[in-house]
XYZ file of C-alpha atoms in Angstrom:
274
model
C 58.794 72.858 98.354
C 61.850 75.172 98.906
C 63.890 71.908 98.236
C 62.123 71.958 94.511
C 63.236 75.658 94.071
C 66.487 74.494 94.782
C 67.188 71.766 92.417
C 65.687 73.859 89.857
C 67.143 76.762 90.099
C 64.409 78.837 90.597
C 63.455 81.403 93.599
C 60.156 81.588 94.522
C 58.702 84.114 92.315
C 59.921 81.467 88.989
C 63.083 83.512 88.096
C 66.452 81.800 87.276
C 68.781 81.965 90.493
C 72.361 83.242 90.285
C 74.000 80.171 90.769
C 77.704 81.013 92.214
C 79.149 83.523 94.619
C 82.561 84.067 96.204
C 81.589 82.048 99.550
C 81.369 78.872 97.492
C 85.020 78.665 96.109
C 86.698 75.846 97.618
C 89.577 76.601 99.594
C 91.789 75.281 97.455
C 91.070 77.517 94.417
C 90.931 80.682 96.881
C 94.496 81.660 96.203
C 94.061 81.513 92.505
C 90.683 83.866 92.818
C 92.983 86.054 94.750
C 95.930 85.990 92.406
C 93.455 87.081 89.433
C 91.684 89.508 91.196
C 95.019 91.460 91.613
C 96.103 90.547 88.513
C 92.899 92.117 86.504
C 93.346 95.081 88.565
C 96.721 95.657 87.393
C 96.281 94.738 83.893
C 93.340 96.960 83.120
C 93.471 99.285 85.440
C 90.872 102.419 84.653
C 89.713 100.171 81.579
C 88.214 97.950 83.571
C 84.395 98.032 84.690
C 83.943 94.894 86.325
C 85.406 91.148 86.202
C 83.339 88.219 87.030
C 84.111 84.534 87.533
C 82.103 81.855 86.293
C 81.942 78.159 85.478
C 82.685 75.084 88.264
C 85.006 77.436 90.734
C 82.587 79.781 91.623
C 79.670 76.855 92.167
C 81.572 75.203 94.546
C 82.224 72.095 92.190
C 85.698 72.747 90.705
C 87.826 69.791 90.760
C 91.557 70.537 91.581
C 94.196 69.447 88.925
C 91.225 69.029 86.134
C 88.923 72.503 86.103
C 90.152 75.722 84.162
C 89.456 79.476 85.552
C 86.757 80.940 83.787
C 86.903 84.783 83.777
C 84.801 87.470 82.004
C 86.189 90.954 81.953
C 83.446 93.919 81.008
C 85.423 96.942 79.889
C 84.577 100.452 79.515
C 85.106 100.522 76.032
C 85.143 97.861 73.451
C 88.174 95.803 73.901
C 91.231 96.077 71.378
C 93.834 93.718 70.597
C 95.895 94.552 72.939
C 93.610 94.142 75.208
C 93.093 90.439 74.339
C 96.724 89.851 74.302
C 97.234 91.254 77.801
C 94.137 88.933 78.266
C 95.622 85.721 76.910
C 99.407 86.705 78.765
C 97.309 86.469 82.081
C 95.630 83.335 81.281
C 99.083 81.694 80.822
C 100.794 83.249 83.739
C 98.075 82.289 85.956
C 98.008 78.523 84.579
C 101.554 78.761 85.119
C 101.746 79.298 88.447
C 98.619 77.478 89.741
C 98.594 73.733 89.331
C 95.107 73.525 90.979
C 93.587 74.626 87.750
C 94.080 73.063 84.288
C 94.152 76.353 81.937
C 92.196 79.755 82.229
C 90.502 81.435 79.848
C 89.275 85.580 79.943
C 86.517 86.436 78.009
C 86.470 90.598 77.227
C 83.040 92.409 76.383
C 82.326 95.799 76.656
C 79.872 97.372 79.142
C 77.625 98.023 75.963
C 77.573 94.969 74.766
C 76.416 93.160 78.164
C 73.723 95.882 78.002
C 72.367 96.083 74.659
C 69.082 95.236 73.485
C 69.950 92.475 71.480
C 72.490 90.495 73.899
C 69.775 90.964 76.747
C 68.833 87.419 76.660
C 71.843 85.765 76.009
C 75.402 87.655 77.348
C 73.390 89.527 79.552
C 71.848 86.531 80.863
C 75.113 85.131 81.037
C 76.205 87.806 83.288
C 73.182 88.419 85.256
C 72.679 84.453 85.826
C 75.856 82.463 85.526
C 78.723 85.224 86.522
C 79.972 85.891 89.851
C 80.776 89.395 90.452
C 84.737 89.800 91.363
C 85.297 93.514 90.796
C 83.643 96.904 89.568
C 80.106 97.561 89.852
C 77.751 94.571 89.088
C 75.623 95.168 85.193
C 73.231 92.719 86.571
C 72.086 95.345 88.422
C 70.819 97.185 85.403
C 70.035 93.796 83.406
C 65.978 92.076 83.977
C 65.355 89.159 85.641
C 64.891 86.033 83.592
C 62.649 83.191 83.359
C 63.346 79.911 81.442
C 61.431 80.825 78.921
C 61.546 79.733 74.864
C 62.626 83.663 74.203
C 66.029 83.095 76.769
C 66.208 79.608 74.792
C 66.117 80.881 71.377
C 68.465 83.999 72.293
C 70.984 81.482 74.162
C 71.310 78.539 71.893
C 69.702 79.230 68.543
C 72.509 79.313 66.966
C 73.712 75.663 66.485
C 73.584 75.058 62.799
C 75.808 78.311 62.621
C 78.261 76.344 64.463
C 78.217 73.029 62.907
C 80.001 74.058 59.365
C 83.118 75.625 61.728
C 82.992 72.192 63.854
C 83.797 70.305 60.371
C 86.332 72.915 59.492
C 88.336 72.102 62.596
C 87.438 68.390 62.999
C 89.164 68.486 59.506
C 92.156 70.513 60.621
C 92.734 68.486 63.735
C 95.831 66.228 63.424
C 96.291 65.220 66.699
C 94.362 62.894 69.362
C 95.217 65.842 71.611
C 93.504 68.214 69.368
C 90.591 65.881 68.541
C 90.253 65.278 72.369
C 89.821 68.895 73.063
C 87.114 69.336 70.192
C 84.846 66.261 71.888
C 85.214 68.244 75.065
C 84.288 71.572 73.781
C 81.150 70.431 71.047
C 79.629 67.857 73.435
C 79.194 70.655 76.257
C 77.649 72.955 73.445
C 75.293 70.083 72.582
C 74.483 69.163 76.001
C 73.345 72.146 76.926
C 71.410 73.203 73.484
C 69.690 70.069 73.840
C 69.024 71.027 77.670
C 67.580 74.638 76.528
C 65.616 72.775 74.023
C 63.413 71.195 76.873
C 64.068 74.000 79.579
C 60.943 75.934 79.112
C 58.581 72.594 79.944
C 61.210 71.597 82.502
C 60.824 74.675 84.079
C 63.865 74.970 85.539
C 67.510 75.610 85.546
C 70.867 73.828 86.053
C 74.411 73.926 84.524
C 75.373 70.095 85.686
C 75.660 68.752 82.354
C 74.376 65.010 83.839
C 71.100 66.865 85.013
C 71.130 68.437 81.698
C 71.199 65.221 79.441
C 68.516 63.285 82.254
C 66.121 66.108 82.171
C 66.711 66.120 77.854
C 66.068 62.614 77.853
C 63.047 62.486 79.569
C 61.561 64.606 76.692
C 63.035 62.877 73.616
C 63.920 59.473 75.100
C 64.840 58.363 71.940
C 68.191 60.286 71.761
C 68.843 59.786 75.319
C 71.727 57.793 75.428
C 73.257 59.990 72.766
C 72.990 62.902 75.495
C 73.939 61.095 78.031
C 76.987 59.575 76.556
C 77.785 63.671 75.175
C 78.061 64.540 79.095
C 80.407 62.188 80.442
C 82.191 63.512 77.132
C 81.928 66.803 78.172
C 83.760 66.050 81.479
C 86.188 63.444 80.519
C 86.405 62.090 76.925
C 87.689 59.330 76.368
C 91.220 57.817 76.426
C 90.918 55.647 73.209
C 92.706 56.908 70.304
C 90.289 56.299 67.359
C 87.679 56.952 68.765
C 87.039 60.725 68.696
C 87.000 61.161 65.361
C 83.995 58.543 65.511
C 82.384 60.571 68.114
C 82.929 63.745 66.146
C 81.656 62.834 63.204
C 78.150 61.577 64.874
C 78.148 64.623 66.150
C 78.301 66.609 62.602
C 76.572 64.259 60.810
C 73.653 62.753 63.209
C 72.958 64.665 66.448
C 74.256 68.189 65.679
C 71.988 68.532 62.829
C 68.955 66.728 64.262
C 69.008 69.153 67.141
C 69.764 72.085 65.302
C 66.872 71.651 63.314
C 64.358 70.313 66.164
C 65.672 73.719 68.133
C 64.708 75.809 65.255
C 60.936 74.189 64.920
C 60.438 74.195 68.496
C 61.992 77.762 69.547
C 63.258 79.634 66.031
C 66.622 81.003 65.202
C 68.401 83.131 67.111
C 68.834 86.817 66.411
C 71.650 87.224 63.858
C 74.917 89.016 65.505
């Protein structure tokens, strides 16, 4: 039974377990995390309430030279444009200094936003379950425990229909294969995660592994399983074949994406407006 709970990412009471920890950070990435810790504190000082790692590095699955460094910073006040400029400079400095990472990305939020009623089952859940504390007081202490239910599904990924027009605009504006390749990676990740949370309450578990997400989705929608498995592959390593990215992106916004958005709304409803 313990193995089943571990595989499904739930504790013995059926709540989603926090998936990462500083103890899981691979040795090769520890200097990156240490530098991020010091630089975040130096750059944001007293404006910082708390800082978190998320993604593959705190999960222990990061690959040197391929994985990026993901940070979330909760400020005591609402982030300003000056704060965002500092975060971009921090990301660029870390990416330049450490070849172990393929880029760095820092999300800026406010303490109030994380703890708001509107974000309780989206950003709040993200911090409580998918983020690893790095600095400051852990906001998870002021948030509820979460189950893999329909409410969580709706509030995390029930806005795909709103994203599709933006994706179409970005695809039309992408003039290089590098830009299209980046879009394939990002859109693939979002589609796989949305497909997984569509069936998450029925599966009654949690995973952040995109391949497992696609496999779980395929059990409930076998007619779409091959598309989702291919999206999981592209989310990690988009194809090198020039020209393939444009076709894949068209299939996302013309077929898989619209179908998934409609089915999601039918099953779970639409995310509360932001």
